[in-house]
Tab-separated table of C-alpha atoms in Angstrom:
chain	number	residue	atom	x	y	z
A	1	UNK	CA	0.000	0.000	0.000
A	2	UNK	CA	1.546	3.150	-1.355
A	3	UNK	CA	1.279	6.435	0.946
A	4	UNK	CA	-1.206	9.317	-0.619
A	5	UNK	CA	1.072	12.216	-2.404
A	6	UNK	CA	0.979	14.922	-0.260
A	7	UNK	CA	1.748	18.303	-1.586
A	8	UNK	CA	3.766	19.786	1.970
A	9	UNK	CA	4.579	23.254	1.616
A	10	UNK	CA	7.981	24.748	2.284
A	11	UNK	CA	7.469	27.376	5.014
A	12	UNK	CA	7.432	26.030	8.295
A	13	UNK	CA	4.520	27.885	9.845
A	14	UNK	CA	2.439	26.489	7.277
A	15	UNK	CA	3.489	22.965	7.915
A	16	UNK	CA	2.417	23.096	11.377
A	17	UNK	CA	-0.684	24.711	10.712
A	18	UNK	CA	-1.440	21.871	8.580
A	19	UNK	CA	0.034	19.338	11.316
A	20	UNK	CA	-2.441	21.436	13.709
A	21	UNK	CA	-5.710	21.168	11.688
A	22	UNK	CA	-4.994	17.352	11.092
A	23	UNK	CA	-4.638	16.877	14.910
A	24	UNK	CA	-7.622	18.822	14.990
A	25	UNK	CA	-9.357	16.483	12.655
A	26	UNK	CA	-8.223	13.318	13.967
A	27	UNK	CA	-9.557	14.655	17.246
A	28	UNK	CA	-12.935	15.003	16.284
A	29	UNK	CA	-12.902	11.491	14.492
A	30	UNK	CA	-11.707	10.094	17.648
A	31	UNK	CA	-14.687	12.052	19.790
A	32	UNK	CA	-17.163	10.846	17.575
A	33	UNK	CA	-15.944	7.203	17.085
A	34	UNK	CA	-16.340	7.280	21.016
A	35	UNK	CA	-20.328	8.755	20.979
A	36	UNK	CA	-21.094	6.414	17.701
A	37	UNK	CA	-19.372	3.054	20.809
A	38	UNK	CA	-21.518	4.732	23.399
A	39	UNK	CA	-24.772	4.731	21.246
A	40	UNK	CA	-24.144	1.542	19.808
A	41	UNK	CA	-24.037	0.047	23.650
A	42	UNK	CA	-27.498	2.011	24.421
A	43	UNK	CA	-28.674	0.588	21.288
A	44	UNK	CA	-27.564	-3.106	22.383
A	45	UNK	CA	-29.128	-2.498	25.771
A	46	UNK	CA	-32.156	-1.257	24.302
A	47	UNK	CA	-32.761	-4.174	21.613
A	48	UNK	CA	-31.970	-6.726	24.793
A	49	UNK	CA	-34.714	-4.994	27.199
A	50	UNK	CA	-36.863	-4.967	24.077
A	51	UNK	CA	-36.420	-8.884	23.193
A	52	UNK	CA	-36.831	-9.732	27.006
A	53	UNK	CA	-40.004	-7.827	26.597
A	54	UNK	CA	-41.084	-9.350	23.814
A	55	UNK	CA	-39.801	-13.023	24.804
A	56	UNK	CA	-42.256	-12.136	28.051
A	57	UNK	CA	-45.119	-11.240	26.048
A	58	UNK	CA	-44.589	-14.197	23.806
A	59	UNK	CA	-44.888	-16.615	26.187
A	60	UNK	CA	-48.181	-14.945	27.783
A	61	UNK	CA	-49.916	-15.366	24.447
A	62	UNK	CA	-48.709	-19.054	24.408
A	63	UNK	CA	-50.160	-19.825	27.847
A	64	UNK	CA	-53.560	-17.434	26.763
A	65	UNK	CA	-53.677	-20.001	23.397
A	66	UNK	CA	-53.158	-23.396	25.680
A	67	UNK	CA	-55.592	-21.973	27.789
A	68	UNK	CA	-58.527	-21.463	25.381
A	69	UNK	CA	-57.619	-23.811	22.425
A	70	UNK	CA	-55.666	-26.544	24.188
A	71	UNK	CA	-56.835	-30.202	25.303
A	72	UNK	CA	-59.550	-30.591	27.477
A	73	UNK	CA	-57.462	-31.528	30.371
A	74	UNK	CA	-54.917	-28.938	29.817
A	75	UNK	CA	-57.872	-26.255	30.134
A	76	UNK	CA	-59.087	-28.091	33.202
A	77	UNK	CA	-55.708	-27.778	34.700
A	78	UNK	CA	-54.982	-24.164	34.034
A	79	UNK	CA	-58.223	-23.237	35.152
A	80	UNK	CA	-60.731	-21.136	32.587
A	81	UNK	CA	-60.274	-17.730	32.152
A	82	UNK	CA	-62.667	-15.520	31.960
A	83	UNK	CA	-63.731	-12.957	29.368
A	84	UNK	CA	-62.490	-10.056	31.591
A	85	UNK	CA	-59.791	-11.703	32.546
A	86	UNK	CA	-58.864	-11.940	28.814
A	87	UNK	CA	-59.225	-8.330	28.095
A	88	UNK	CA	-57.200	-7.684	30.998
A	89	UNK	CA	-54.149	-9.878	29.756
A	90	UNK	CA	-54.542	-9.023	26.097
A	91	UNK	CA	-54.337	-4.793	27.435
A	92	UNK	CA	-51.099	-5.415	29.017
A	93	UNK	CA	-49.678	-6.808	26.224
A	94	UNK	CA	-50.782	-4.268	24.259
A	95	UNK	CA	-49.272	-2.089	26.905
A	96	UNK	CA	-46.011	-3.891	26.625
A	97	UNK	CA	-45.899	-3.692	22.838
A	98	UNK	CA	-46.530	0.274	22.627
A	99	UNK	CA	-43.732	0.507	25.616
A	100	UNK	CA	-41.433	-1.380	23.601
A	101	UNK	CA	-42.076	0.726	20.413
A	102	UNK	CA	-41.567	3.969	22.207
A	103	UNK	CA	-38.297	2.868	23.709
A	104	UNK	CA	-37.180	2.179	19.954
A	105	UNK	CA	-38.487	5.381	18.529
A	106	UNK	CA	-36.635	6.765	21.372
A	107	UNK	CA	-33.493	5.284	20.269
A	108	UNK	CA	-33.547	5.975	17.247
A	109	UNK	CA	-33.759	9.732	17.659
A	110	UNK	CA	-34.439	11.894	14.474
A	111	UNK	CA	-33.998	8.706	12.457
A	112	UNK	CA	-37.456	7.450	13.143
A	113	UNK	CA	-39.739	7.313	9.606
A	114	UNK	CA	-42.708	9.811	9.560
A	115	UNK	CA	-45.940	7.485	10.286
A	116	UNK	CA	-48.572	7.722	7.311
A	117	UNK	CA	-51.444	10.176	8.474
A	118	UNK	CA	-54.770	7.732	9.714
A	119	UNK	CA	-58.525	9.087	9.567
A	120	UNK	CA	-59.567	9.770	13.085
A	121	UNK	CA	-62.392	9.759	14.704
A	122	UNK	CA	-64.053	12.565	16.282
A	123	UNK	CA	-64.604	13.626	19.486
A	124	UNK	CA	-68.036	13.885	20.388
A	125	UNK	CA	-69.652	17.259	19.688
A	126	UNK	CA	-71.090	18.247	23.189
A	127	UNK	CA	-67.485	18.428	24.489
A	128	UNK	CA	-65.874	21.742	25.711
A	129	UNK	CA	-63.526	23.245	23.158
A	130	UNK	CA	-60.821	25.295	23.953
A	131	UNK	CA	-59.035	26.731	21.396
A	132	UNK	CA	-55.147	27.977	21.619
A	133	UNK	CA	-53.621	29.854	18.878
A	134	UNK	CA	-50.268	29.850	18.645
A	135	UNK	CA	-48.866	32.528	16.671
A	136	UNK	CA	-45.355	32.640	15.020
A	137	UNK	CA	-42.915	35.286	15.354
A	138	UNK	CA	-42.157	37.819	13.008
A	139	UNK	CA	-39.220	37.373	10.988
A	140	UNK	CA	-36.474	40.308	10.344
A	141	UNK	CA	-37.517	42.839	7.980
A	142	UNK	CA	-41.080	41.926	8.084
A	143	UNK	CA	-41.665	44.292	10.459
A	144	UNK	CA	-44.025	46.672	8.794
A	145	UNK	CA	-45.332	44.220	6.039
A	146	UNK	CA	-49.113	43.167	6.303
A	147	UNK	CA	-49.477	39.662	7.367
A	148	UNK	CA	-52.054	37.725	5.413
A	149	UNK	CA	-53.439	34.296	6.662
A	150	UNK	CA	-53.331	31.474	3.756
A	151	UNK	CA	-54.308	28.531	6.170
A	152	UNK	CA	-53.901	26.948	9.359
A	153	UNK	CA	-53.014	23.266	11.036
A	154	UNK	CA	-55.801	22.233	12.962
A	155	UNK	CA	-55.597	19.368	15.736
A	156	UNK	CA	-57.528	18.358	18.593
A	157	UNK	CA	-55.948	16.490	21.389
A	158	UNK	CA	-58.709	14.998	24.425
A	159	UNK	CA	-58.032	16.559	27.694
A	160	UNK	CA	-59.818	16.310	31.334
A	161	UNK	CA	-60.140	18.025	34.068
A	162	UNK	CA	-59.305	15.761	37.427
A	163	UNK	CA	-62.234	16.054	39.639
A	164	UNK	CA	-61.579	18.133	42.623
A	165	UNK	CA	-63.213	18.601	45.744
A	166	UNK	CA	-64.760	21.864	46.826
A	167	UNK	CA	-66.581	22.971	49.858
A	168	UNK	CA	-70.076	24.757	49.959
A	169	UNK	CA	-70.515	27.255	52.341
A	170	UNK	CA	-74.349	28.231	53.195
A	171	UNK	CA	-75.369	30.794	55.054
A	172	UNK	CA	-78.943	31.463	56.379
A	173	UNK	CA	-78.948	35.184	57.986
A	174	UNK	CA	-80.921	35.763	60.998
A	175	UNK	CA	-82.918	39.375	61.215
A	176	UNK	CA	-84.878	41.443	63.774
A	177	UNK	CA	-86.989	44.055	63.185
A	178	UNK	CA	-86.741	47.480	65.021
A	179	UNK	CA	-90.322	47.875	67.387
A	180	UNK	CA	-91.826	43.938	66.117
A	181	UNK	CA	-90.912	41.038	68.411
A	182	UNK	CA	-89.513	38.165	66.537
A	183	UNK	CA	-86.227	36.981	64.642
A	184	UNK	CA	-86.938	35.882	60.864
A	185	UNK	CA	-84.405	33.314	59.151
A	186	UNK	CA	-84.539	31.475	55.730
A	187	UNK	CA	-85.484	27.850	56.056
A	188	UNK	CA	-82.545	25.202	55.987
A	189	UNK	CA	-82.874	23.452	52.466
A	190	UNK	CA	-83.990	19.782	52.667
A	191	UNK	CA	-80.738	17.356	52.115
A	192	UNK	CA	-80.800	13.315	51.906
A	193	UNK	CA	-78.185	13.289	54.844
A	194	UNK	CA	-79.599	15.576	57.485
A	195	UNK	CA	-76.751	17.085	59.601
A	196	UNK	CA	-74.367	15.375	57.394
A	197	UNK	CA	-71.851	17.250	55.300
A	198	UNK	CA	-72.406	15.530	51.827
A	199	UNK	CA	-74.109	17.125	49.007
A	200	UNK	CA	-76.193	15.366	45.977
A	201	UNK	CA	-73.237	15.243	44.010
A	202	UNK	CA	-71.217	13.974	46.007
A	203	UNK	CA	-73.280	11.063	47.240
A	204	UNK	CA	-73.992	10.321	43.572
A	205	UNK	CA	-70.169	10.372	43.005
A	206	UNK	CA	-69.766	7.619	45.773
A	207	UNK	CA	-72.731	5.909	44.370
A	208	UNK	CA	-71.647	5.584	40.468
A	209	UNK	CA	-68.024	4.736	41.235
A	210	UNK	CA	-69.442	1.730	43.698
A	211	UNK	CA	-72.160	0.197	41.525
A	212	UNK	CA	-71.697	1.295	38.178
A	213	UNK	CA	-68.074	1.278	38.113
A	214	UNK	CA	-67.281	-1.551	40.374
A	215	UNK	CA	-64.645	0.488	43.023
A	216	UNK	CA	-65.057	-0.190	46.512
A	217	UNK	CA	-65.692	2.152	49.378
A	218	UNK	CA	-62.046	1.684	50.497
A	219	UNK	CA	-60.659	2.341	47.542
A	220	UNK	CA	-62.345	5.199	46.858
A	221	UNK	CA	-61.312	5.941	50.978
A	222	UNK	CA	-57.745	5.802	49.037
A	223	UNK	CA	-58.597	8.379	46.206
A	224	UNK	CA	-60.030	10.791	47.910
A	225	UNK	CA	-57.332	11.087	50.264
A	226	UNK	CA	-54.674	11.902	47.773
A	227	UNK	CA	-57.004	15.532	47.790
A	228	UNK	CA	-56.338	15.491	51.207
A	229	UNK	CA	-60.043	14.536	52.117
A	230	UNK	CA	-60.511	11.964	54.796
A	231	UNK	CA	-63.948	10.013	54.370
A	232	UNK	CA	-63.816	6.487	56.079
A	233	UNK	CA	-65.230	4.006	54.512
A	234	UNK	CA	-68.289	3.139	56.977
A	235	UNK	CA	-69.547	6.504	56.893
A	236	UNK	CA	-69.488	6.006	53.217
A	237	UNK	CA	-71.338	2.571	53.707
A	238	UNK	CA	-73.905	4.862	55.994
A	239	UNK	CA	-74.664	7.225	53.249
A	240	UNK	CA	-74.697	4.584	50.741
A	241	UNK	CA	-77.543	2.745	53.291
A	242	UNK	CA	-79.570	6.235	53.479
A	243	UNK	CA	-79.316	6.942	49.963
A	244	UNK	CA	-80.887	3.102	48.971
A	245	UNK	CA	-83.344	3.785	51.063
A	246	UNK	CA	-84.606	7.235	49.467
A	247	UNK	CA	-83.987	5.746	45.864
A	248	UNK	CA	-86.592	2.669	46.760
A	249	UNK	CA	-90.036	5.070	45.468
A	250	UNK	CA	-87.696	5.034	42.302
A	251	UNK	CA	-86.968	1.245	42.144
A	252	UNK	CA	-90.574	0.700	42.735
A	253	UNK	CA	-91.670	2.735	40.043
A	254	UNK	CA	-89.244	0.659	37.965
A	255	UNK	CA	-90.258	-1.782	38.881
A	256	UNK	CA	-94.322	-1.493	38.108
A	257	UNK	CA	-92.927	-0.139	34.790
A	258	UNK	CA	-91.108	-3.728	33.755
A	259	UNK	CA	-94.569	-5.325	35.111
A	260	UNK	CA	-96.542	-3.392	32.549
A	261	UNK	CA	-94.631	-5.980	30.171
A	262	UNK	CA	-96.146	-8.407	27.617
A	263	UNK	CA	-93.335	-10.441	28.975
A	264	UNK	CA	-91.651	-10.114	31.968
A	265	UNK	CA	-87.881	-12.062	32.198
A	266	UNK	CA	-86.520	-13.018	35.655
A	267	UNK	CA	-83.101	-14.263	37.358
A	268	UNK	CA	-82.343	-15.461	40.830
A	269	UNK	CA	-79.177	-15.320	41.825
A	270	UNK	CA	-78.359	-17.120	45.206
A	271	UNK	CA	-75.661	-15.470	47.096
A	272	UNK	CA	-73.916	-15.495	50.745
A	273	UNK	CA	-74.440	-13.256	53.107
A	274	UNK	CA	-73.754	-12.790	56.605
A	275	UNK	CA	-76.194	-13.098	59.258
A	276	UNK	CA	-76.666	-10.801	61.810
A	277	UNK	CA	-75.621	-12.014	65.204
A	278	UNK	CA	-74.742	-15.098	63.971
A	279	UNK	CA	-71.708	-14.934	62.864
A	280	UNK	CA	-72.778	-17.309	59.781
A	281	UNK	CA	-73.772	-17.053	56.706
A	282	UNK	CA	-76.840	-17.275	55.004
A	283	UNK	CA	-78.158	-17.690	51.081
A	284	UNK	CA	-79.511	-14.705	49.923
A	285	UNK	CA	-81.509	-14.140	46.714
A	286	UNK	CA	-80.757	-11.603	44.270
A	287	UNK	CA	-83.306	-11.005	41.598
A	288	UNK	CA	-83.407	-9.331	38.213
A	289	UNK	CA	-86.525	-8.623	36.232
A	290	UNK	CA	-86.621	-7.465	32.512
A	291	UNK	CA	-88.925	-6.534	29.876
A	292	UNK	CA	-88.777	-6.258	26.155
A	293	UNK	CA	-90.437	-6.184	23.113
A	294	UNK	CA	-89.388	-9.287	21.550
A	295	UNK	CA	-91.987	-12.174	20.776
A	296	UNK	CA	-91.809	-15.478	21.834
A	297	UNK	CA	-91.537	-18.759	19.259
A	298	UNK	CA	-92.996	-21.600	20.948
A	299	UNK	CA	-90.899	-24.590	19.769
A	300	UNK	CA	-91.981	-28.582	20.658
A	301	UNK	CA	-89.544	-31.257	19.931
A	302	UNK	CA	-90.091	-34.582	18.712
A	303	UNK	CA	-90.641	-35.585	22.900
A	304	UNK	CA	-93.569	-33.502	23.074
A	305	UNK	CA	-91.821	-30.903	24.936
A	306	UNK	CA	-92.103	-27.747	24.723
A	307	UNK	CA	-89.517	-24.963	24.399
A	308	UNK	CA	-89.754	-21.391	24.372
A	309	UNK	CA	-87.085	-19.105	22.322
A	310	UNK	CA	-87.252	-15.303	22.533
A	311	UNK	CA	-86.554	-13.406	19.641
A	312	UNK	CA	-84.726	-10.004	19.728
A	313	UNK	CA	-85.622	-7.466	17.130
A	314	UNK	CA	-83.022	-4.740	16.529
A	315	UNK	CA	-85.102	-1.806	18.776
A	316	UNK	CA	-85.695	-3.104	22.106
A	317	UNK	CA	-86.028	-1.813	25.458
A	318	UNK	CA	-84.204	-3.100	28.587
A	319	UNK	CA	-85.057	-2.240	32.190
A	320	UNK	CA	-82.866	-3.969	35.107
A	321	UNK	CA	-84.292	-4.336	38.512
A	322	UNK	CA	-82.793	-5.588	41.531
């Protein structure tokens, strides 16, 4: 290998500038040989955490497919899962996945390829909009030149406010009229917990989050003292007892509602429950009643028995009961 012809100049302070700048040069190479070794080891890491990840989540799948589509006695042995129990494994691997993908995009830095744009959904239209404009800043020499708009980028991003606890203060004046014996004062207004300090939205809060959204009292003892509000959990249970008992006209009225019917649909559903005093527990019944619109096929098989089979048209009404 024959060394490159280099044209060295005669004068001395040029030759060291030149030495100089290639020291210079050989420098940088040297700096940025080190950051490309250091990036290359964070990309190693990186890929390693990503195939542990993925060699996790790969074997989750497996034991979700042996689960539903294996033998018999394999399924008997890992026990059934359920359908919620499903769409909770099958969310955190989707969690996993979309972890995984932003620890690559991460890596990758400004390398990453620009995603196609996807048709989006809206948001629905009797949510709050809040509009921020964000202007850009004028460039030099443009000063005193008008500025004409030719279009905009529009995007919507979904935001929420955290609920927050507030307090409400009433105040009922007392007054007394100079020469007339008396004092005068606003009635109190009527609440569903006399002497107690929760409002209608608030018991209605407790009450959604416990029966429509399945989170127990103590949890919700949990959340609500992250706000620095300390409800215990049996008061909770007390209001939840008071306000059952002022919903029941409502339940009732349900209730006559589903028996007004052509056909009226009901479930019992035993269940244990503790007996008072006892110590023991006891079956309790549970019972739901429904109504609809559908109509009935009577069906007899070649027995002679008789079997009935509802038919659901597309519009139909549903009314639960307990």
């Amino acid at each position: 290998m024959s060394a490159p012809d280099l044209a060295l100049p005669d004068d001395v302070d040029a030759l060291k500038a030149m030495v100089v700048a290639m020291a210079e040069k050989a420098a940088g190479l040297e700096e940025r040989n080190a950051d490309l070794e250091v990036h290359n080891t964070h990309l190693e890491l990186v890929n390693k955490s990503a195939e542990e990840r993925i060699a996790r989540l790969t074997a989750v799948v497996k034991m979700l497919e042996r689960s539903r589509f294996g033998s018999r006695s394999e399924r008997l042995r890992a026990g059934a899962l359920s359908e919620e129990q499903y769409a909770l494994v099958f969310d955190e691997i989707e969690t996993g996945v979309a972890a995984i993908q932003a620890q690559m995009e991460k890596s990758a830095g400004g390398s990453k390829a620009k995603r196609a744009p996807r048709p989006r959904k809206g948001f629905a239209a009797h949510l709050e909009r809040i509009e921020v404009v964000i202007e850009p800043e004028t460039p030099a020499g443009c000063e005193a030149l008008e500025k004409i708009l030719i279009g905009e980028d529009v995007s919507e991003r979904l935001d929420v406010t955290p609920a927050k606890f507030r307090v409400i203060v009433t105040r009922r004046p007392k007054y007394a009229y100079k020469g007339w014996d008396g004092v005068i004062q606003a009635a109190a207004p009527a609440r569903i917990i006399e002497s107690g300090i929760p409002t209608e939205a608030l018991l209605a809060q407790i009450a959604v989050s416990k029966y429509a959204d399945g989170l127990p009292l103590y949890r919700q003892e949990a959340i609500y003292a992250r706000d620095q509000v300390e409800i215990d959990r049996s008061q909770m249970a007390q209001w939840m007892g008071k306000l059952g008992f002022e919903l029941e006209p409502l339940a009732d009225y349900a209730l006559t509602r589903i028996k007004q019917g052509e056909r009226v649909f009901a479930d019992e559903t035993t269940l244990p429950t503790l007996a008072p005093g006892s110590g023991k527990a006891k079956t309790a019944y549970l019972w739901t009643y429904v109504r609809d619109y559908a109509h009935p096929m009577i069906m007899r098989s070649s027995s002679g028995q008789e079997r009935v089979t509802i038919g659901f048209p597309n519009d139909f009404q549903l009314v639960n009961c307990a």
